[in-house]
PDB file of C-alpha atoms and ligand atoms in Angstrom:
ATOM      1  CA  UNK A   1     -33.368  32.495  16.329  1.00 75.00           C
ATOM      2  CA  UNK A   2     -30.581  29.662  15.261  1.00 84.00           C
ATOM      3  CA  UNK A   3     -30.353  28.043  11.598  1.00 92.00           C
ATOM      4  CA  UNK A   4     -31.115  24.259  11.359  1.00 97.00           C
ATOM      5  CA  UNK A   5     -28.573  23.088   8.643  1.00 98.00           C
ATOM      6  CA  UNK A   6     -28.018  19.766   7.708  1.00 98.00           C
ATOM      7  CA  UNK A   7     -24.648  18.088   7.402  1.00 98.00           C
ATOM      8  CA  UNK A   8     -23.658  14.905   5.612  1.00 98.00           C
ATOM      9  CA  UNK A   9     -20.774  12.806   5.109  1.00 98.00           C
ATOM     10  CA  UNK A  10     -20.387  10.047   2.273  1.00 98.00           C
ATOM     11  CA  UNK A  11     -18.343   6.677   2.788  1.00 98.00           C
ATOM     12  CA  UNK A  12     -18.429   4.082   0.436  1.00 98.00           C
ATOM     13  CA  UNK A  13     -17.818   0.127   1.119  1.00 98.00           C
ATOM     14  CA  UNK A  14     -17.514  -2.900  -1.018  1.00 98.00           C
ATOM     15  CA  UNK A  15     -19.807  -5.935   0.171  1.00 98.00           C
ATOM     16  CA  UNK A  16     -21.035  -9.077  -1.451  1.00 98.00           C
ATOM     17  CA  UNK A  17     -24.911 -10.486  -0.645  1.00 98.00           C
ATOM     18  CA  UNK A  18     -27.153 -13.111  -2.377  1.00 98.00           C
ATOM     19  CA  UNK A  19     -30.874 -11.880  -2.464  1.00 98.00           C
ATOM     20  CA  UNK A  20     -32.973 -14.644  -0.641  1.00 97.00           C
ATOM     21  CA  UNK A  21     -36.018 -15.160   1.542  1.00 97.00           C
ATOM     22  CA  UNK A  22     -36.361 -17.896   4.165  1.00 94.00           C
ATOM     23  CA  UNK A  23     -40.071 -17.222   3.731  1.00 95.00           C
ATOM     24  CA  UNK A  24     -40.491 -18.371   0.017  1.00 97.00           C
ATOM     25  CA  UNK A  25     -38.905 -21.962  -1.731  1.00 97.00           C
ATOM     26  CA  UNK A  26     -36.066 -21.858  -3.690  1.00 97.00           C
ATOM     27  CA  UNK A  27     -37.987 -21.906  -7.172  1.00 98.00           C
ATOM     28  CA  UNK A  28     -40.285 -18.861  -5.631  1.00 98.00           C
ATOM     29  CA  UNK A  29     -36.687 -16.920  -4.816  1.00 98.00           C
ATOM     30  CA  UNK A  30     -35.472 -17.098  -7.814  1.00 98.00           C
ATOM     31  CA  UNK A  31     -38.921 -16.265  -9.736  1.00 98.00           C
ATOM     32  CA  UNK A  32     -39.053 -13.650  -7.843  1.00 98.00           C
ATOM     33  CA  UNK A  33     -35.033 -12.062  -7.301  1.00 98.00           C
ATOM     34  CA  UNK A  34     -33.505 -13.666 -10.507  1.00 98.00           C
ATOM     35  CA  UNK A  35     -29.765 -13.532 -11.163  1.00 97.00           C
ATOM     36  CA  UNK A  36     -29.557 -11.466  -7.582  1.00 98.00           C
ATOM     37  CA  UNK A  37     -30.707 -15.069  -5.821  1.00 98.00           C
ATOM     38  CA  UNK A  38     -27.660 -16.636  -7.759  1.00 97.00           C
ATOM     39  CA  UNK A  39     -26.260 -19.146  -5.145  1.00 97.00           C
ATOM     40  CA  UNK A  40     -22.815 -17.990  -4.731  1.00 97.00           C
ATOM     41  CA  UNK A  41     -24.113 -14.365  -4.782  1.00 98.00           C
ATOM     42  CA  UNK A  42     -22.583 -11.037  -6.121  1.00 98.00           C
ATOM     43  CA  UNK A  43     -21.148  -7.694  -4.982  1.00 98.00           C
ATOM     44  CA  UNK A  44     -21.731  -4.068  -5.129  1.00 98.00           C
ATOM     45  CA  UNK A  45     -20.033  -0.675  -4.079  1.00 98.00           C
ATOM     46  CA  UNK A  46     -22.182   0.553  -2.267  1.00 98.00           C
ATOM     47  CA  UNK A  47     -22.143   4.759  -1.426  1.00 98.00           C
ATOM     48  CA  UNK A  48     -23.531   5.620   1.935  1.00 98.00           C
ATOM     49  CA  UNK A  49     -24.904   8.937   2.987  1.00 98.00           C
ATOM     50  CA  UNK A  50     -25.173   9.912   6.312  1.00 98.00           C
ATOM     51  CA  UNK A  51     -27.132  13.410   7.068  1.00 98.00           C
ATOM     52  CA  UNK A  52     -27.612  14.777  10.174  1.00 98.00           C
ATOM     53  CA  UNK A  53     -29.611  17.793  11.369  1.00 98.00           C
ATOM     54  CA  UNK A  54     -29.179  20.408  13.953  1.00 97.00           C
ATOM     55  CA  UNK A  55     -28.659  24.112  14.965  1.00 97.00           C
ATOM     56  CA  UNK A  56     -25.575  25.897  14.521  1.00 96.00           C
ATOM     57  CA  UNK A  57     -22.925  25.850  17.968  1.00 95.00           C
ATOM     58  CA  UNK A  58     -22.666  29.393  18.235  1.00 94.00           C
ATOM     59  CA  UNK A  59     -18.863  28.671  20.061  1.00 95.00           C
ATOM     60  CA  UNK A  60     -17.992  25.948  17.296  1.00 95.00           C
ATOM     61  CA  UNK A  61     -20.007  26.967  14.993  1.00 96.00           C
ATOM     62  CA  UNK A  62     -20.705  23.514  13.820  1.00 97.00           C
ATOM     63  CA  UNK A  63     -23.601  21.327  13.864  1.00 97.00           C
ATOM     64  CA  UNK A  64     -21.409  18.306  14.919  1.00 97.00           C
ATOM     65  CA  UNK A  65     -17.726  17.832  14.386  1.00 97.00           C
ATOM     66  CA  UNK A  66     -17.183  16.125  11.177  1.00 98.00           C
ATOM     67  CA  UNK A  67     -14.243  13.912  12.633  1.00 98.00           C
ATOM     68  CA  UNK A  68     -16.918  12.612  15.493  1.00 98.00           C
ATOM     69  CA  UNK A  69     -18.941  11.866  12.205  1.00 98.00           C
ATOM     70  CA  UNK A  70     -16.475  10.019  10.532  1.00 98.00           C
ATOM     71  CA  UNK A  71     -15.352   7.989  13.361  1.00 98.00           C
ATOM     72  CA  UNK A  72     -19.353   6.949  13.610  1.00 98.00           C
ATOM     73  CA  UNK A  73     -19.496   5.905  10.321  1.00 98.00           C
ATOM     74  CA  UNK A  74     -15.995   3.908  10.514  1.00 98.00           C
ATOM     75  CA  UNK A  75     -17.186   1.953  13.611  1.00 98.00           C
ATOM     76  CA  UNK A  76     -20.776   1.620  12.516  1.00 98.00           C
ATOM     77  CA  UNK A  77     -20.711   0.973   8.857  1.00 98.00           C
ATOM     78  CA  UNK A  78     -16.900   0.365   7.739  1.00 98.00           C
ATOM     79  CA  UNK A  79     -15.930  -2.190  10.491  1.00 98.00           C
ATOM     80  CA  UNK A  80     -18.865  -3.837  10.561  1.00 98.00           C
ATOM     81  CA  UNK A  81     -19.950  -3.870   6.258  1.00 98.00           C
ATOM     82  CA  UNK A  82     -16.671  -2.992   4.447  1.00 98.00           C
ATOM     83  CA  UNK A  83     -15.517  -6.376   2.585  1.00 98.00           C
ATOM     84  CA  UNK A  84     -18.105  -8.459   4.096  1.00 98.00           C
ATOM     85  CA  UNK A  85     -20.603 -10.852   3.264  1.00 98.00           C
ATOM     86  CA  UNK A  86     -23.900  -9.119   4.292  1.00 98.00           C
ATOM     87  CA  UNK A  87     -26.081 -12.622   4.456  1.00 98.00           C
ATOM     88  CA  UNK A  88     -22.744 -14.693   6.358  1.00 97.00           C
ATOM     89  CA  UNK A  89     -21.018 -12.081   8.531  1.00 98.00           C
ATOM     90  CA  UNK A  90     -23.807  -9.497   9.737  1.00 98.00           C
ATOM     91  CA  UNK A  91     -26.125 -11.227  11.689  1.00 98.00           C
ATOM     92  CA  UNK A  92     -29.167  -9.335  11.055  1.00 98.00           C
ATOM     93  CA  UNK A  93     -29.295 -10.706   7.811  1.00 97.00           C
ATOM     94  CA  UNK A  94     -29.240 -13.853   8.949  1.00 94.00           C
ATOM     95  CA  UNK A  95     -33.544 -14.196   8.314  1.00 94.00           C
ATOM     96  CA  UNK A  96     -33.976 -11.583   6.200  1.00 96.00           C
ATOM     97  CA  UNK A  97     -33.041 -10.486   2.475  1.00 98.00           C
ATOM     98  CA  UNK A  98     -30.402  -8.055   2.366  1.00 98.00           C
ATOM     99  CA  UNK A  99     -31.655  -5.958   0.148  1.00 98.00           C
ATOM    100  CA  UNK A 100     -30.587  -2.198   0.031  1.00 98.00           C
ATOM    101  CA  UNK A 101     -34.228  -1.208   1.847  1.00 98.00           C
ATOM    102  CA  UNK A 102     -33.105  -3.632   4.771  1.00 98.00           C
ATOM    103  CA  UNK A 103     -29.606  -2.123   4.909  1.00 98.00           C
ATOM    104  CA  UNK A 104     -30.355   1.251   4.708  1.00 98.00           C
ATOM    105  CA  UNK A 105     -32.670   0.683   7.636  1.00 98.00           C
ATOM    106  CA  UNK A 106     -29.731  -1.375   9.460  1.00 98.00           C
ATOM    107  CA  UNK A 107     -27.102   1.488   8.874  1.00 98.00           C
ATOM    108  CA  UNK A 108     -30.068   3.806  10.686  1.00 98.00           C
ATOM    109  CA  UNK A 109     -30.095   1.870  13.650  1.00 98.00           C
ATOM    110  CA  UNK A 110     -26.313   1.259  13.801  1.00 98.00           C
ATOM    111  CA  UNK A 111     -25.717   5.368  13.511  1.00 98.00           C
ATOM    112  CA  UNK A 112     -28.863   6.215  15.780  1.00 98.00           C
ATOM    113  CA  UNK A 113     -27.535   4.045  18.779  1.00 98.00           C
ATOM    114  CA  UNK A 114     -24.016   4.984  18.293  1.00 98.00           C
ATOM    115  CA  UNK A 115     -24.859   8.653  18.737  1.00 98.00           C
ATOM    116  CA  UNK A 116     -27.018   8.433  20.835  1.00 97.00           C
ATOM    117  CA  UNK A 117     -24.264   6.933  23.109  1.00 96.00           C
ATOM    118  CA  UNK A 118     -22.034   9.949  21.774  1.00 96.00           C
ATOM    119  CA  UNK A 119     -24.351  12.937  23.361  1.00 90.00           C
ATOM    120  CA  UNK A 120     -25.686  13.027  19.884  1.00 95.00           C
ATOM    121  CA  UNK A 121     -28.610  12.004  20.236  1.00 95.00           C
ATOM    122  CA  UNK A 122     -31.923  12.799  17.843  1.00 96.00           C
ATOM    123  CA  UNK A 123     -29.342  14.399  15.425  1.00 98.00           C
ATOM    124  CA  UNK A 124     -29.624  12.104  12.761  1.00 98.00           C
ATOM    125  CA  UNK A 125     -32.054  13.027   9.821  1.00 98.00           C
ATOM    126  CA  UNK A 126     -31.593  10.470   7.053  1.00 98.00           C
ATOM    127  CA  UNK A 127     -29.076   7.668   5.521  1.00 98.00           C
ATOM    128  CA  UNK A 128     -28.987   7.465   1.634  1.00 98.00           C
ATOM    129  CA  UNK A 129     -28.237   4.343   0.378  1.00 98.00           C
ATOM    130  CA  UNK A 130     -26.280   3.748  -3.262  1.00 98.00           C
ATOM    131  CA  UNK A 131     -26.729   0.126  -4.169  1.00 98.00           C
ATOM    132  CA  UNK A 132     -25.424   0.377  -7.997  1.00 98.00           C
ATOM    133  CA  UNK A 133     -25.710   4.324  -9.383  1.00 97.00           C
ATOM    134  CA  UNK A 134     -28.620   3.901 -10.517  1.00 98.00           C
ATOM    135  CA  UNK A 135     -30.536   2.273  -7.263  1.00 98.00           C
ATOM    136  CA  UNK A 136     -31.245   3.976  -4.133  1.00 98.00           C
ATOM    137  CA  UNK A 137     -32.648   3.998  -1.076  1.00 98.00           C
ATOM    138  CA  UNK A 138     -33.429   6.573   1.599  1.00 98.00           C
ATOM    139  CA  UNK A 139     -34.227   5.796   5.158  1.00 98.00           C
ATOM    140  CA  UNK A 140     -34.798   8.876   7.450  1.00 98.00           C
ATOM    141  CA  UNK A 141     -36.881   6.456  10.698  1.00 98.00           C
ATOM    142  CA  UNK A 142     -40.005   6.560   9.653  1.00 98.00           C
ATOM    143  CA  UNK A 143     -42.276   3.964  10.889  1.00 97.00           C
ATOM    144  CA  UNK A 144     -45.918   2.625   9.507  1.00 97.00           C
ATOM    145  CA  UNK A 145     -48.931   2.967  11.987  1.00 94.00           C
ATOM    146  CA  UNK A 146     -49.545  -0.965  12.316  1.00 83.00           C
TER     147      UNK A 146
HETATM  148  N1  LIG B   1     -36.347  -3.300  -4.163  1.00 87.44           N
HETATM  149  C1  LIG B   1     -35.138  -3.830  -4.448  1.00 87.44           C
HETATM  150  N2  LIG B   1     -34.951  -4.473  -5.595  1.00 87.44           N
HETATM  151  C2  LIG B   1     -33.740  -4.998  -5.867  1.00 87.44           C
HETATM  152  C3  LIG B   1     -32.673  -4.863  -4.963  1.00 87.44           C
HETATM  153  C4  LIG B   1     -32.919  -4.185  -3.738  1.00 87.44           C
HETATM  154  O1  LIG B   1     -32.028  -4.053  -2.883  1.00 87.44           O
HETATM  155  N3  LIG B   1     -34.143  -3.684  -3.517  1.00 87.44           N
HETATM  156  N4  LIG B   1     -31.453  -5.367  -5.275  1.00 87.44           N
HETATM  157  C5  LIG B   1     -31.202  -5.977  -6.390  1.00 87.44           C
HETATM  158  C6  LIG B   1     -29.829  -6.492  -6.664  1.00 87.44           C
HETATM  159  O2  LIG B   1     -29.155  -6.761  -5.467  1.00 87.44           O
HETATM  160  C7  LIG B   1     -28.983  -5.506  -7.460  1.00 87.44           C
HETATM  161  O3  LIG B   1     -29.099  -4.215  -6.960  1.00 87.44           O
HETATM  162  C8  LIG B   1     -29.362  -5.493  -8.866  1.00 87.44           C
HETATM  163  O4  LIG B   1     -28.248  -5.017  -9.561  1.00 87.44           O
HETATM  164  P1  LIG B   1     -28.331  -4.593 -11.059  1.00 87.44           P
HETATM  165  O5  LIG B   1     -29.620  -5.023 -11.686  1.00 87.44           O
HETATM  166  O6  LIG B   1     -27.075  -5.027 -11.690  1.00 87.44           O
HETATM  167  O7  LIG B   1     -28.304  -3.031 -10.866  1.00 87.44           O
HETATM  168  P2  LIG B   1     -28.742  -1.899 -11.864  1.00 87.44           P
HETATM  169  O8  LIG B   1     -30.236  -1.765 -11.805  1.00 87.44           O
HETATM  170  O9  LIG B   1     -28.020  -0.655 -11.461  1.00 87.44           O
HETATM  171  O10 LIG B   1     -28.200  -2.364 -13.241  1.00 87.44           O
HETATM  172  P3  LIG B   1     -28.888  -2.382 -14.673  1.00 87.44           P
HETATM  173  O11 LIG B   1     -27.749  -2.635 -15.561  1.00 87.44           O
HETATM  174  O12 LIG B   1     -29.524  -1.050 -14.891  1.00 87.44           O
HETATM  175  O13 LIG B   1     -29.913  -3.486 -14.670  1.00 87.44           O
HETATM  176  C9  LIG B   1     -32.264  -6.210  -7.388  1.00 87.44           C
HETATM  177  N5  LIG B   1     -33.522  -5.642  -7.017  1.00 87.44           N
HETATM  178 ZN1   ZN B   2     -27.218  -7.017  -5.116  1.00 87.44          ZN
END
């Protein structure tokens, strides 16, 4: 019988957003996201964790080679986040609030397809999200029924 283990890596990346909705009016943004719907917006550090989840190589005796990891998260999340402006430069963002719930579920997608690609696929278990130290979000693909 193998082990399942889980393996993680942790990046961090500097990134500036303004919390907004297309769907509300400007008075009902900034009832409702107050100094995070200031115009000219803000930054954070963010701290990404990514996890992944598999049985042991018995011949490698890794789960997946950490530098395969870390060039995933450099092409997924460093290129494409790292000293960026999540609502100008990042097109997803482009309709809807970048809020850490929204990234964390972008940074899923990003990693998923990338390993997928990489003979990696259904590896990934779950992205953890720092926005500030104190807020964070976890994402791990989970979808509602509707
Ligand atoms: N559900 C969410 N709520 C909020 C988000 C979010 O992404 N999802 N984001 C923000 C702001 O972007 C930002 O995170 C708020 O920063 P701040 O209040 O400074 O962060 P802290 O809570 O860590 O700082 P305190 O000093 O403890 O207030 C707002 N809401
Ligand atoms: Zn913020």
């Amino acid at each position: 019988m193998s082990s399942i283990v889980y393996l993680s890596r942790i990046e961090t990346f500097s990134a500036a957003h303004r919390l907004h909705s297309p769907s509300l009016s400007d008075e009902e943004n900034e009832k409702l996201y107050g100094k995070c719907n200031n115009p000219n917006g803000h930054g954070h550090n963010y701290k990404v964790e990514v996890i992944v989840k598999g049985e042991i190589d018995p011949l490698t005796g890794m789960v997946m080679n950490l530098e395969d990891l870390k060039e995933c998260i450099k092409i997924t999340v460093m290129n494409v986040l790292d000293h960026k402006n999540l609502d100008h430069d990042v097109t997803y963002f482009k309709d809807i609030p970048s809020t850490s719930e929204n990234l964390a579920v972008f940074i899923w997608y990003s990693i998923k397809d990338y390993l997928s690609e990489k003979s990696y696929k259904g590896i990934l278990y779950e992205i953890k999200l720092y926005e500030t130290e104190k807020n964070v979000v976890i994402y791990r693909g989970e979808k509602s029924d509707d």
